[in-house]
């Protein structure tokens, strides 16, 4: 865990208050925490030495010995690394050689044309397993060797080879195999750390389905697994082109995952709120989001910005929170790339709500609220009216925005009332299927 510095500038300490690295890392594999620490090292929230110590402590639990030695040199440039690190390096090389020898026999077998043809033909894992057992004496121990080699390569930071071997194991092993779940999570982490976002999205969806179908898990175990998936999913959802809408669809609209957020990790509300603000489908999520925010004690400038507008209708407070949002977003690993989009959409929300509750607005006053020149603000309002489908006109001569009627069209009311029906129907179907499977 990262330790916040108690000295330094007030702004640094205040920003540490909103940093979620400690909370996030509780639900992540160690390898996924390193990108967060690397990001923090480019900011001025914590002392460099504090981050280096945190990184060094985490590395003790991996086989990335060379990386550990480099970090040690960074902390103690005039000292030699402990002898234990050199001994660990020798052990790692020895284990790697042994695992390579065992797994190479399996890899060579699958490189043969007759075997690769059968693999392509038999997509069913049981049929493929039967063929390999009968014709090539392939047994469970040899398959486990593939898993151990893949896991070891993951531990040393070779994620490409890890991904290949873990995928191979998962495609052959039955779902109730000892290492099946570990292979799934390892495969997802490997794709994330290689930044293969399409593959990572596929793995995320597959793991999500498997968690829902895992009848052997208790309710508490399922809750924990969903909390882990939510956190790992942040890497994917904020980098995949279709990911941000998935945050709303999964974390907010799917009750099992919303329950996991509220029970295990309410800090995820920061990312749900960000996704709603920047989404083109904002109308679909804002009502549900406000309801959830009012139920939870978790607060930060991003959630408070939304509440100040949609609950309190306090535009001065919203402007103040928007400035704080900039600082929070700039120092958050997952949403730093959303800053311009968030600011643009936040301004649009402020203007839209302001216009909906006033009949006539001075453009100069709106410009002040938006920190714009009047001419720029007028262009902004024109664009906002178009995007928000507001019944409004610009009186350029007198410098006013004149609002018309604000009644909601009948078709929009119908959409708002029926938009969640498919989600509720899917939830009912899943519950029925589960009860039928259990024979209830």
CSV table of C-alpha atoms in Angstrom, one decimal:
chain,number,residue,atom,x,y,z
A,1,UNK,CA,0.0,0.0,0.0
A,2,UNK,CA,1.1,3.5,-0.7
A,3,UNK,CA,1.7,5.7,2.4
A,4,UNK,CA,0.7,9.3,2.1
A,5,UNK,CA,3.2,11.9,3.0
A,6,UNK,CA,2.3,14.1,5.9
A,7,UNK,CA,4.6,16.9,4.9
A,8,UNK,CA,4.8,19.2,1.9
A,9,UNK,CA,2.3,21.5,0.2
A,10,UNK,CA,-1.3,21.5,1.3
A,11,UNK,CA,-2.5,20.7,-2.2
A,12,UNK,CA,-0.4,17.5,-2.3
A,13,UNK,CA,-1.9,16.3,1.0
A,14,UNK,CA,-5.4,17.3,-0.1
A,15,UNK,CA,-4.9,15.3,-3.4
A,16,UNK,CA,-3.7,12.3,-1.4
A,17,UNK,CA,-7.1,12.4,0.3
A,18,UNK,CA,-8.8,11.7,-3.0
A,19,UNK,CA,-6.3,9.1,-4.3
A,20,UNK,CA,-7.9,5.7,-4.5
A,21,UNK,CA,-4.7,3.6,-5.1
A,22,UNK,CA,-4.9,2.0,-1.7
A,23,UNK,CA,-8.5,1.1,-2.0
A,24,UNK,CA,-8.2,-0.2,-5.6
A,25,UNK,CA,-5.1,-2.3,-4.9
A,26,UNK,CA,-7.0,-4.4,-2.4
A,27,UNK,CA,-9.0,-5.9,-5.3
A,28,UNK,CA,-6.1,-6.3,-7.8
A,29,UNK,CA,-3.3,-8.7,-8.5
A,30,UNK,CA,0.1,-7.3,-7.6
A,31,UNK,CA,1.1,-7.0,-11.3
A,32,UNK,CA,-1.9,-4.8,-12.0
A,33,UNK,CA,-0.8,-2.4,-9.1
A,34,UNK,CA,2.5,-1.6,-10.7
A,35,UNK,CA,1.0,0.6,-13.5
A,36,UNK,CA,-0.8,2.6,-10.9
A,37,UNK,CA,2.4,3.2,-8.9
A,38,UNK,CA,4.3,4.1,-12.1
A,39,UNK,CA,1.6,6.7,-12.9
A,40,UNK,CA,1.8,8.1,-9.4
A,41,UNK,CA,5.5,8.5,-9.8
A,42,UNK,CA,4.8,11.1,-12.5
A,43,UNK,CA,2.6,13.1,-10.1
A,44,UNK,CA,3.5,15.1,-7.0
A,45,UNK,CA,1.1,13.5,-4.6
A,46,UNK,CA,3.6,11.3,-2.7
A,47,UNK,CA,7.3,11.5,-2.0
A,48,UNK,CA,9.3,9.5,-4.6
A,49,UNK,CA,11.0,7.5,-1.9
A,50,UNK,CA,7.6,6.4,-0.5
A,51,UNK,CA,6.5,5.1,-3.9
A,52,UNK,CA,9.8,3.3,-4.4
A,53,UNK,CA,9.5,1.6,-1.0
A,54,UNK,CA,5.9,0.5,-1.9
A,55,UNK,CA,7.1,-0.9,-5.2
A,56,UNK,CA,10.0,-2.7,-3.6
A,57,UNK,CA,7.7,-4.3,-1.0
A,58,UNK,CA,5.3,-5.5,-3.7
A,59,UNK,CA,8.1,-7.0,-5.8
A,60,UNK,CA,9.1,-9.2,-2.9
A,61,UNK,CA,6.1,-11.3,-3.7
A,62,UNK,CA,6.9,-11.8,-7.4
A,63,UNK,CA,9.6,-13.5,-9.4
A,64,UNK,CA,10.6,-10.3,-11.2
A,65,UNK,CA,14.0,-10.3,-9.6
A,66,UNK,CA,15.8,-8.1,-12.1
A,67,UNK,CA,13.1,-5.4,-11.6
A,68,UNK,CA,13.4,-5.8,-7.8
A,69,UNK,CA,17.2,-5.2,-8.0
A,70,UNK,CA,16.7,-2.1,-10.2
A,71,UNK,CA,14.3,-0.7,-7.6
A,72,UNK,CA,16.7,-1.5,-4.8
A,73,UNK,CA,19.5,0.4,-6.6
A,74,UNK,CA,17.0,3.3,-6.9
A,75,UNK,CA,16.5,3.3,-3.1
A,76,UNK,CA,20.1,2.6,-2.2
A,77,UNK,CA,22.4,3.7,-5.0
A,78,UNK,CA,25.6,3.1,-3.0
A,79,UNK,CA,24.7,-0.4,-1.7
A,80,UNK,CA,24.8,-3.9,-3.1
A,81,UNK,CA,21.5,-5.8,-3.3
A,82,UNK,CA,21.0,-8.4,-0.5
A,83,UNK,CA,22.5,-11.8,-1.2
A,84,UNK,CA,19.0,-13.2,-0.9
A,85,UNK,CA,18.0,-11.5,-4.1
A,86,UNK,CA,20.9,-13.1,-6.0
A,87,UNK,CA,19.9,-16.5,-4.6
A,88,UNK,CA,16.3,-16.0,-5.6
A,89,UNK,CA,17.4,-15.1,-9.1
A,90,UNK,CA,19.3,-18.4,-9.4
A,91,UNK,CA,16.3,-20.3,-8.1
A,92,UNK,CA,14.0,-18.5,-10.6
A,93,UNK,CA,16.3,-19.4,-13.5
A,94,UNK,CA,16.5,-23.1,-12.3
A,95,UNK,CA,12.7,-23.3,-12.0
A,96,UNK,CA,12.2,-21.7,-15.4
A,97,UNK,CA,14.6,-24.2,-17.1
A,98,UNK,CA,12.7,-27.2,-15.5
A,99,UNK,CA,9.3,-25.9,-16.5
A,100,UNK,CA,10.4,-25.1,-20.0
A,101,UNK,CA,11.6,-28.7,-20.5
A,102,UNK,CA,8.3,-30.1,-19.2
A,103,UNK,CA,6.0,-27.8,-21.2
A,104,UNK,CA,8.2,-27.9,-24.4
A,105,UNK,CA,7.1,-31.5,-25.0
A,106,UNK,CA,3.5,-30.5,-25.0
A,107,UNK,CA,4.2,-27.4,-27.1
A,108,UNK,CA,6.1,-29.5,-29.7
A,109,UNK,CA,3.2,-32.0,-29.8
A,110,UNK,CA,0.7,-29.2,-30.6
A,111,UNK,CA,3.0,-27.9,-33.4
A,112,UNK,CA,2.6,-31.1,-35.3
A,113,UNK,CA,0.2,-30.7,-38.3
A,114,UNK,CA,-1.9,-33.8,-37.5
A,115,UNK,CA,-2.5,-32.5,-33.9
A,116,UNK,CA,-3.1,-28.9,-35.0
A,117,UNK,CA,-5.7,-30.1,-37.6
A,118,UNK,CA,-7.6,-32.0,-34.9
A,119,UNK,CA,-7.5,-28.9,-32.5
A,120,UNK,CA,-9.1,-26.8,-35.3
A,121,UNK,CA,-11.7,-29.5,-35.9
A,122,UNK,CA,-12.7,-30.3,-32.3
A,123,UNK,CA,-13.7,-27.1,-30.5
A,124,UNK,CA,-15.2,-29.1,-27.7
A,125,UNK,CA,-12.6,-29.5,-25.0
A,126,UNK,CA,-13.8,-33.0,-24.0
A,127,UNK,CA,-13.6,-34.4,-27.6
A,128,UNK,CA,-10.1,-32.9,-27.9
A,129,UNK,CA,-9.1,-34.3,-24.6
A,130,UNK,CA,-10.3,-37.8,-25.6
A,131,UNK,CA,-8.3,-37.6,-28.8
A,132,UNK,CA,-5.1,-36.5,-27.2
A,133,UNK,CA,-5.4,-39.1,-24.4
A,134,UNK,CA,-6.0,-42.0,-26.9
A,135,UNK,CA,-3.5,-41.1,-29.6
A,136,UNK,CA,-0.7,-39.2,-27.7
A,137,UNK,CA,-1.0,-40.5,-24.1
A,138,UNK,CA,-1.8,-36.9,-23.0
A,139,UNK,CA,-2.6,-36.9,-19.3
A,140,UNK,CA,-3.7,-34.5,-16.6
A,141,UNK,CA,-0.1,-34.1,-15.3
A,142,UNK,CA,1.2,-32.9,-18.6
A,143,UNK,CA,-1.7,-30.4,-18.9
A,144,UNK,CA,-0.9,-29.1,-15.4
A,145,UNK,CA,2.7,-28.6,-16.5
A,146,UNK,CA,1.4,-26.1,-19.1
A,147,UNK,CA,-0.5,-24.2,-16.4
A,148,UNK,CA,2.5,-24.1,-14.1
A,149,UNK,CA,4.7,-22.8,-16.9
A,150,UNK,CA,2.2,-20.2,-17.9
A,151,UNK,CA,1.7,-19.0,-14.3
A,152,UNK,CA,5.5,-18.9,-13.8
A,153,UNK,CA,6.0,-16.8,-16.9
A,154,UNK,CA,3.3,-14.4,-15.6
A,155,UNK,CA,5.2,-14.2,-12.3
A,156,UNK,CA,8.4,-13.2,-14.0
A,157,UNK,CA,6.5,-10.6,-16.2
A,158,UNK,CA,6.5,-12.4,-19.5
A,159,UNK,CA,2.8,-11.8,-20.2
A,160,UNK,CA,2.7,-12.9,-23.8
A,161,UNK,CA,4.0,-16.4,-23.2
A,162,UNK,CA,1.8,-16.5,-20.0
A,163,UNK,CA,-1.3,-15.7,-22.0
A,164,UNK,CA,-0.6,-18.4,-24.6
A,165,UNK,CA,-0.1,-21.2,-22.1
A,166,UNK,CA,-2.9,-20.2,-19.8
A,167,UNK,CA,-5.3,-20.0,-22.8
A,168,UNK,CA,-4.1,-23.5,-23.9
A,169,UNK,CA,-4.7,-24.9,-20.4
A,170,UNK,CA,-8.2,-23.3,-20.1
A,171,UNK,CA,-9.3,-24.5,-23.5
A,172,UNK,CA,-8.5,-28.1,-22.6
A,173,UNK,CA,-9.2,-28.4,-18.9
A,174,UNK,CA,-12.7,-29.1,-17.6
A,175,UNK,CA,-14.4,-26.1,-15.8
A,176,UNK,CA,-14.1,-27.9,-12.5
A,177,UNK,CA,-10.3,-28.4,-12.8
A,178,UNK,CA,-8.1,-27.3,-9.9
A,179,UNK,CA,-6.4,-24.4,-11.8
A,180,UNK,CA,-9.2,-23.5,-14.2
A,181,UNK,CA,-10.3,-20.3,-12.3
A,182,UNK,CA,-6.7,-19.2,-11.8
A,183,UNK,CA,-6.0,-19.7,-15.5
A,184,UNK,CA,-9.0,-17.5,-16.4
A,185,UNK,CA,-7.9,-14.6,-14.2
A,186,UNK,CA,-4.3,-15.0,-15.3
A,187,UNK,CA,-5.3,-14.8,-18.9
A,188,UNK,CA,-7.4,-11.6,-18.3
A,189,UNK,CA,-4.5,-10.0,-16.4
A,190,UNK,CA,-2.0,-10.9,-19.2
A,191,UNK,CA,-4.1,-9.3,-21.8
A,192,UNK,CA,-4.6,-6.2,-19.7
A,193,UNK,CA,-0.9,-5.8,-19.1
A,194,UNK,CA,-0.2,-6.2,-22.8
A,195,UNK,CA,-2.8,-3.6,-23.5
A,196,UNK,CA,-4.7,-6.0,-25.8
A,197,UNK,CA,-8.0,-4.4,-25.2
A,198,UNK,CA,-10.2,-6.3,-27.6
A,199,UNK,CA,-8.9,-9.6,-26.2
A,200,UNK,CA,-9.2,-8.3,-22.7
A,201,UNK,CA,-12.8,-7.3,-23.3
A,202,UNK,CA,-13.6,-10.9,-24.5
A,203,UNK,CA,-11.9,-12.4,-21.5
A,204,UNK,CA,-13.8,-10.0,-19.2
A,205,UNK,CA,-17.2,-11.0,-20.7
A,206,UNK,CA,-16.2,-14.7,-20.5
A,207,UNK,CA,-15.2,-14.4,-16.8
A,208,UNK,CA,-18.4,-12.5,-16.0
A,209,UNK,CA,-20.5,-15.3,-17.5
A,210,UNK,CA,-18.5,-17.9,-15.6
A,211,UNK,CA,-19.0,-16.1,-12.3
A,212,UNK,CA,-22.7,-16.0,-12.8
A,213,UNK,CA,-22.8,-19.7,-13.7
A,214,UNK,CA,-20.5,-20.8,-10.8
A,215,UNK,CA,-23.1,-22.7,-8.7
A,216,UNK,CA,-20.4,-24.1,-6.4
A,217,UNK,CA,-19.5,-20.7,-5.0
A,218,UNK,CA,-21.2,-19.2,-1.9
A,219,UNK,CA,-22.9,-15.8,-2.1
A,220,UNK,CA,-20.0,-14.2,-0.3
A,221,UNK,CA,-17.5,-15.7,-2.7
A,222,UNK,CA,-19.5,-14.5,-5.7
A,223,UNK,CA,-19.7,-11.0,-4.3
A,224,UNK,CA,-15.9,-10.9,-3.8
A,225,UNK,CA,-15.3,-12.2,-7.4
A,226,UNK,CA,-17.6,-9.6,-8.8
A,227,UNK,CA,-15.8,-6.9,-6.8
A,228,UNK,CA,-12.4,-8.1,-8.3
A,229,UNK,CA,-13.9,-8.2,-11.8
A,230,UNK,CA,-15.2,-4.6,-11.3
A,231,UNK,CA,-11.7,-3.4,-10.5
A,232,UNK,CA,-9.9,-5.3,-13.2
A,233,UNK,CA,-12.6,-4.2,-15.6
A,234,UNK,CA,-11.6,-0.5,-15.1
A,235,UNK,CA,-8.4,-1.1,-17.1
A,236,UNK,CA,-10.5,-2.5,-20.0
A,237,UNK,CA,-13.5,-0.2,-19.9
A,238,UNK,CA,-11.6,3.0,-19.8
A,239,UNK,CA,-9.4,1.9,-22.7
A,240,UNK,CA,-11.7,0.0,-25.0
A,241,UNK,CA,-13.7,2.1,-27.5
A,242,UNK,CA,-17.0,0.7,-26.3
A,243,UNK,CA,-15.9,0.4,-22.7
A,244,UNK,CA,-17.3,3.5,-21.1
A,245,UNK,CA,-20.9,2.6,-21.9
A,246,UNK,CA,-20.2,-0.9,-20.5
A,247,UNK,CA,-19.4,0.7,-17.2
A,248,UNK,CA,-22.9,2.1,-17.0
A,249,UNK,CA,-24.6,-1.1,-18.4
A,250,UNK,CA,-22.7,-3.4,-16.0
A,251,UNK,CA,-21.9,-1.5,-12.8
A,252,UNK,CA,-25.0,0.6,-12.7
A,253,UNK,CA,-27.8,-1.2,-14.4
A,254,UNK,CA,-27.0,-4.8,-13.5
A,255,UNK,CA,-28.1,-5.3,-10.0
A,256,UNK,CA,-25.6,-8.0,-8.9
A,257,UNK,CA,-22.7,-5.7,-9.8
A,258,UNK,CA,-24.3,-2.5,-8.4
A,259,UNK,CA,-24.8,-4.6,-5.2
A,260,UNK,CA,-21.1,-5.5,-5.2
A,261,UNK,CA,-20.2,-1.8,-5.6
A,262,UNK,CA,-22.4,-0.7,-2.8
A,263,UNK,CA,-21.4,-3.5,-0.5
A,264,UNK,CA,-17.7,-4.0,-1.2
A,265,UNK,CA,-16.3,-0.9,-3.0
A,266,UNK,CA,-18.4,2.3,-3.0
A,267,UNK,CA,-15.3,4.2,-4.3
A,268,UNK,CA,-16.1,2.8,-7.7
A,269,UNK,CA,-18.9,5.4,-7.8
A,270,UNK,CA,-16.2,7.8,-9.0
A,271,UNK,CA,-15.8,5.9,-12.2
A,272,UNK,CA,-19.5,5.2,-12.7
A,273,UNK,CA,-20.2,8.9,-12.3
A,274,UNK,CA,-17.4,9.9,-14.7
A,275,UNK,CA,-18.8,7.4,-17.3
A,276,UNK,CA,-22.3,8.8,-17.0
A,277,UNK,CA,-21.1,12.4,-17.3
A,278,UNK,CA,-19.1,11.7,-20.5
A,279,UNK,CA,-21.6,9.3,-22.0
A,280,UNK,CA,-23.8,10.2,-25.0
A,281,UNK,CA,-26.5,8.1,-23.3
A,282,UNK,CA,-26.3,10.2,-20.1
A,283,UNK,CA,-30.1,10.4,-19.9
A,284,UNK,CA,-30.2,6.6,-19.5
A,285,UNK,CA,-28.1,6.6,-16.4
A,286,UNK,CA,-28.4,9.8,-14.6
A,287,UNK,CA,-31.6,9.1,-12.6
A,288,UNK,CA,-30.3,5.8,-11.4
A,289,UNK,CA,-27.0,7.3,-10.5
A,290,UNK,CA,-28.5,10.1,-8.5
A,291,UNK,CA,-30.6,7.6,-6.5
A,292,UNK,CA,-27.4,5.6,-5.7
A,293,UNK,CA,-25.3,8.6,-4.8
A,294,UNK,CA,-27.9,9.7,-2.3
A,295,UNK,CA,-27.9,6.3,-0.7
A,296,UNK,CA,-24.1,6.1,-0.2
A,297,UNK,CA,-21.7,8.0,2.1
A,298,UNK,CA,-18.8,7.9,-0.4
A,299,UNK,CA,-18.1,11.4,-1.7
A,300,UNK,CA,-15.5,13.1,-3.9
A,301,UNK,CA,-15.6,16.2,-6.1
A,302,UNK,CA,-16.8,14.2,-9.1
A,303,UNK,CA,-19.8,12.7,-7.3
A,304,UNK,CA,-20.5,16.0,-5.5
A,305,UNK,CA,-20.5,17.9,-8.8
A,306,UNK,CA,-23.4,15.7,-10.0
A,307,UNK,CA,-25.3,16.1,-6.7
A,308,UNK,CA,-24.8,19.8,-6.6
A,309,UNK,CA,-26.5,20.1,-10.0
A,310,UNK,CA,-29.2,17.4,-10.0
A,311,UNK,CA,-30.1,17.4,-6.3
A,312,UNK,CA,-29.3,20.8,-5.0
A,313,UNK,CA,-29.4,22.9,-8.2
A,314,UNK,CA,-26.6,24.9,-6.7
A,315,UNK,CA,-24.7,26.3,-9.7
A,316,UNK,CA,-22.0,28.1,-7.7
A,317,UNK,CA,-21.2,24.9,-5.8
A,318,UNK,CA,-21.1,23.0,-9.1
A,319,UNK,CA,-18.6,25.5,-10.6
A,320,UNK,CA,-16.4,25.1,-7.5
A,321,UNK,CA,-16.6,21.3,-7.6
A,322,UNK,CA,-15.9,21.3,-11.4
A,323,UNK,CA,-12.5,23.0,-10.6
A,324,UNK,CA,-11.8,20.3,-8.0
A,325,UNK,CA,-12.8,17.6,-10.5
A,326,UNK,CA,-10.0,18.7,-12.8
A,327,UNK,CA,-7.4,18.1,-10.1
A,328,UNK,CA,-8.9,14.7,-9.2
A,329,UNK,CA,-9.1,13.5,-12.8
A,330,UNK,CA,-5.6,14.7,-13.6
A,331,UNK,CA,-4.3,12.5,-10.8
A,332,UNK,CA,-6.4,9.4,-11.4
A,333,UNK,CA,-4.8,6.6,-13.4
A,334,UNK,CA,-8.0,5.4,-15.0
A,335,UNK,CA,-9.8,8.7,-15.9
A,336,UNK,CA,-6.8,11.0,-16.7
A,337,UNK,CA,-7.5,10.6,-20.4
A,338,UNK,CA,-11.1,11.7,-19.9
A,339,UNK,CA,-10.3,15.2,-18.6
A,340,UNK,CA,-11.2,17.3,-21.8
A,341,UNK,CA,-14.3,15.2,-22.4
A,342,UNK,CA,-15.5,15.4,-18.8
A,343,UNK,CA,-15.0,19.2,-18.7
A,344,UNK,CA,-16.8,19.7,-22.0
A,345,UNK,CA,-19.8,17.5,-20.9
A,346,UNK,CA,-19.9,19.1,-17.5
A,347,UNK,CA,-20.2,22.5,-19.0
A,348,UNK,CA,-23.0,21.2,-21.2
A,349,UNK,CA,-24.8,19.8,-18.2
A,350,UNK,CA,-24.5,23.0,-16.3
A,351,UNK,CA,-25.9,25.0,-19.2
A,352,UNK,CA,-28.7,22.6,-20.0
A,353,UNK,CA,-30.0,22.5,-16.4
A,354,UNK,CA,-29.6,26.3,-16.0
A,355,UNK,CA,-31.6,26.8,-19.2
A,356,UNK,CA,-34.3,24.4,-18.2
A,357,UNK,CA,-35.1,26.1,-14.9
A,358,UNK,CA,-35.0,29.7,-16.3
A,359,UNK,CA,-37.2,31.4,-18.9
A,360,UNK,CA,-34.7,34.0,-19.9
A,361,UNK,CA,-30.9,34.0,-19.4
A,362,UNK,CA,-28.4,36.7,-20.0
A,363,UNK,CA,-25.6,35.4,-22.3
A,364,UNK,CA,-23.0,37.6,-20.4
A,365,UNK,CA,-24.0,35.8,-17.1
A,366,UNK,CA,-23.8,32.4,-18.8
A,367,UNK,CA,-20.4,33.3,-20.1
A,368,UNK,CA,-19.2,34.2,-16.6
A,369,UNK,CA,-20.5,30.8,-15.3
A,370,UNK,CA,-18.7,29.0,-18.1
A,371,UNK,CA,-15.5,31.1,-17.9
A,372,UNK,CA,-15.9,32.1,-21.6
A,373,UNK,CA,-16.1,35.3,-23.7
A,374,UNK,CA,-19.7,36.3,-24.6
A,375,UNK,CA,-19.2,35.6,-28.3
A,376,UNK,CA,-17.8,32.2,-27.5
A,377,UNK,CA,-20.6,31.5,-25.0
A,378,UNK,CA,-23.2,32.3,-27.6
A,379,UNK,CA,-21.7,29.7,-30.0
A,380,UNK,CA,-21.6,27.3,-27.1
A,381,UNK,CA,-25.3,27.9,-26.3
A,382,UNK,CA,-26.3,27.3,-29.9
A,383,UNK,CA,-24.5,24.0,-29.9
A,384,UNK,CA,-25.9,23.1,-26.5
A,385,UNK,CA,-29.5,23.8,-27.6
A,386,UNK,CA,-29.0,21.6,-30.6
A,387,UNK,CA,-27.5,18.7,-28.6
A,388,UNK,CA,-29.9,18.9,-25.7
A,389,UNK,CA,-33.0,19.4,-28.0
A,390,UNK,CA,-34.1,22.4,-26.0
A,391,UNK,CA,-36.9,24.6,-27.1
A,392,UNK,CA,-35.0,27.9,-27.0
A,393,UNK,CA,-34.0,30.8,-29.2
A,394,UNK,CA,-31.1,33.2,-29.1
A,395,UNK,CA,-31.8,36.9,-29.0
A,396,UNK,CA,-28.5,38.2,-30.1
A,397,UNK,CA,-29.6,41.8,-30.3
A,398,UNK,CA,-30.5,42.0,-26.6
A,399,UNK,CA,-28.0,39.3,-25.4
A,400,UNK,CA,-30.5,36.8,-24.1
A,401,UNK,CA,-31.4,33.1,-24.4
A,402,UNK,CA,-35.2,32.8,-24.4
A,403,UNK,CA,-36.6,29.5,-23.4
A,404,UNK,CA,-39.8,28.0,-24.8
A,405,UNK,CA,-41.9,25.2,-23.2
A,406,UNK,CA,-40.0,22.4,-21.4
A,407,UNK,CA,-42.5,19.6,-21.5
A,408,UNK,CA,-41.2,16.2,-22.1
A,409,UNK,CA,-42.5,14.6,-25.4
A,410,UNK,CA,-44.7,11.6,-25.0
A,411,UNK,CA,-42.3,9.3,-26.8
A,412,UNK,CA,-39.5,10.3,-24.4
A,413,UNK,CA,-41.7,9.5,-21.4
A,414,UNK,CA,-42.4,6.1,-22.9
A,415,UNK,CA,-38.7,5.4,-23.5
A,416,UNK,CA,-37.8,6.5,-19.9
A,417,UNK,CA,-40.4,4.1,-18.5
A,418,UNK,CA,-39.5,1.1,-20.6
A,419,UNK,CA,-35.7,1.4,-21.0
A,420,UNK,CA,-34.9,-1.0,-18.1
A,421,UNK,CA,-37.4,-3.7,-19.0
A,422,UNK,CA,-34.9,-5.8,-21.0
A,423,UNK,CA,-32.5,-5.7,-18.0
A,424,UNK,CA,-35.2,-6.8,-15.6
A,425,UNK,CA,-36.3,-9.6,-18.0
A,426,UNK,CA,-32.7,-10.9,-18.3
A,427,UNK,CA,-32.4,-10.9,-14.5
A,428,UNK,CA,-35.6,-12.9,-14.1
A,429,UNK,CA,-34.5,-15.4,-16.7
A,430,UNK,CA,-31.1,-15.9,-14.9
A,431,UNK,CA,-32.9,-16.5,-11.6
A,432,UNK,CA,-35.3,-19.0,-13.2
A,433,UNK,CA,-32.4,-20.8,-14.9
A,434,UNK,CA,-30.5,-21.0,-11.7
A,435,UNK,CA,-33.5,-22.4,-9.8
A,436,UNK,CA,-34.2,-25.0,-12.5
A,437,UNK,CA,-30.5,-26.0,-12.4
A,438,UNK,CA,-30.7,-26.5,-8.7
A,439,UNK,CA,-34.0,-28.3,-9.0
A,440,UNK,CA,-35.8,-25.8,-6.7
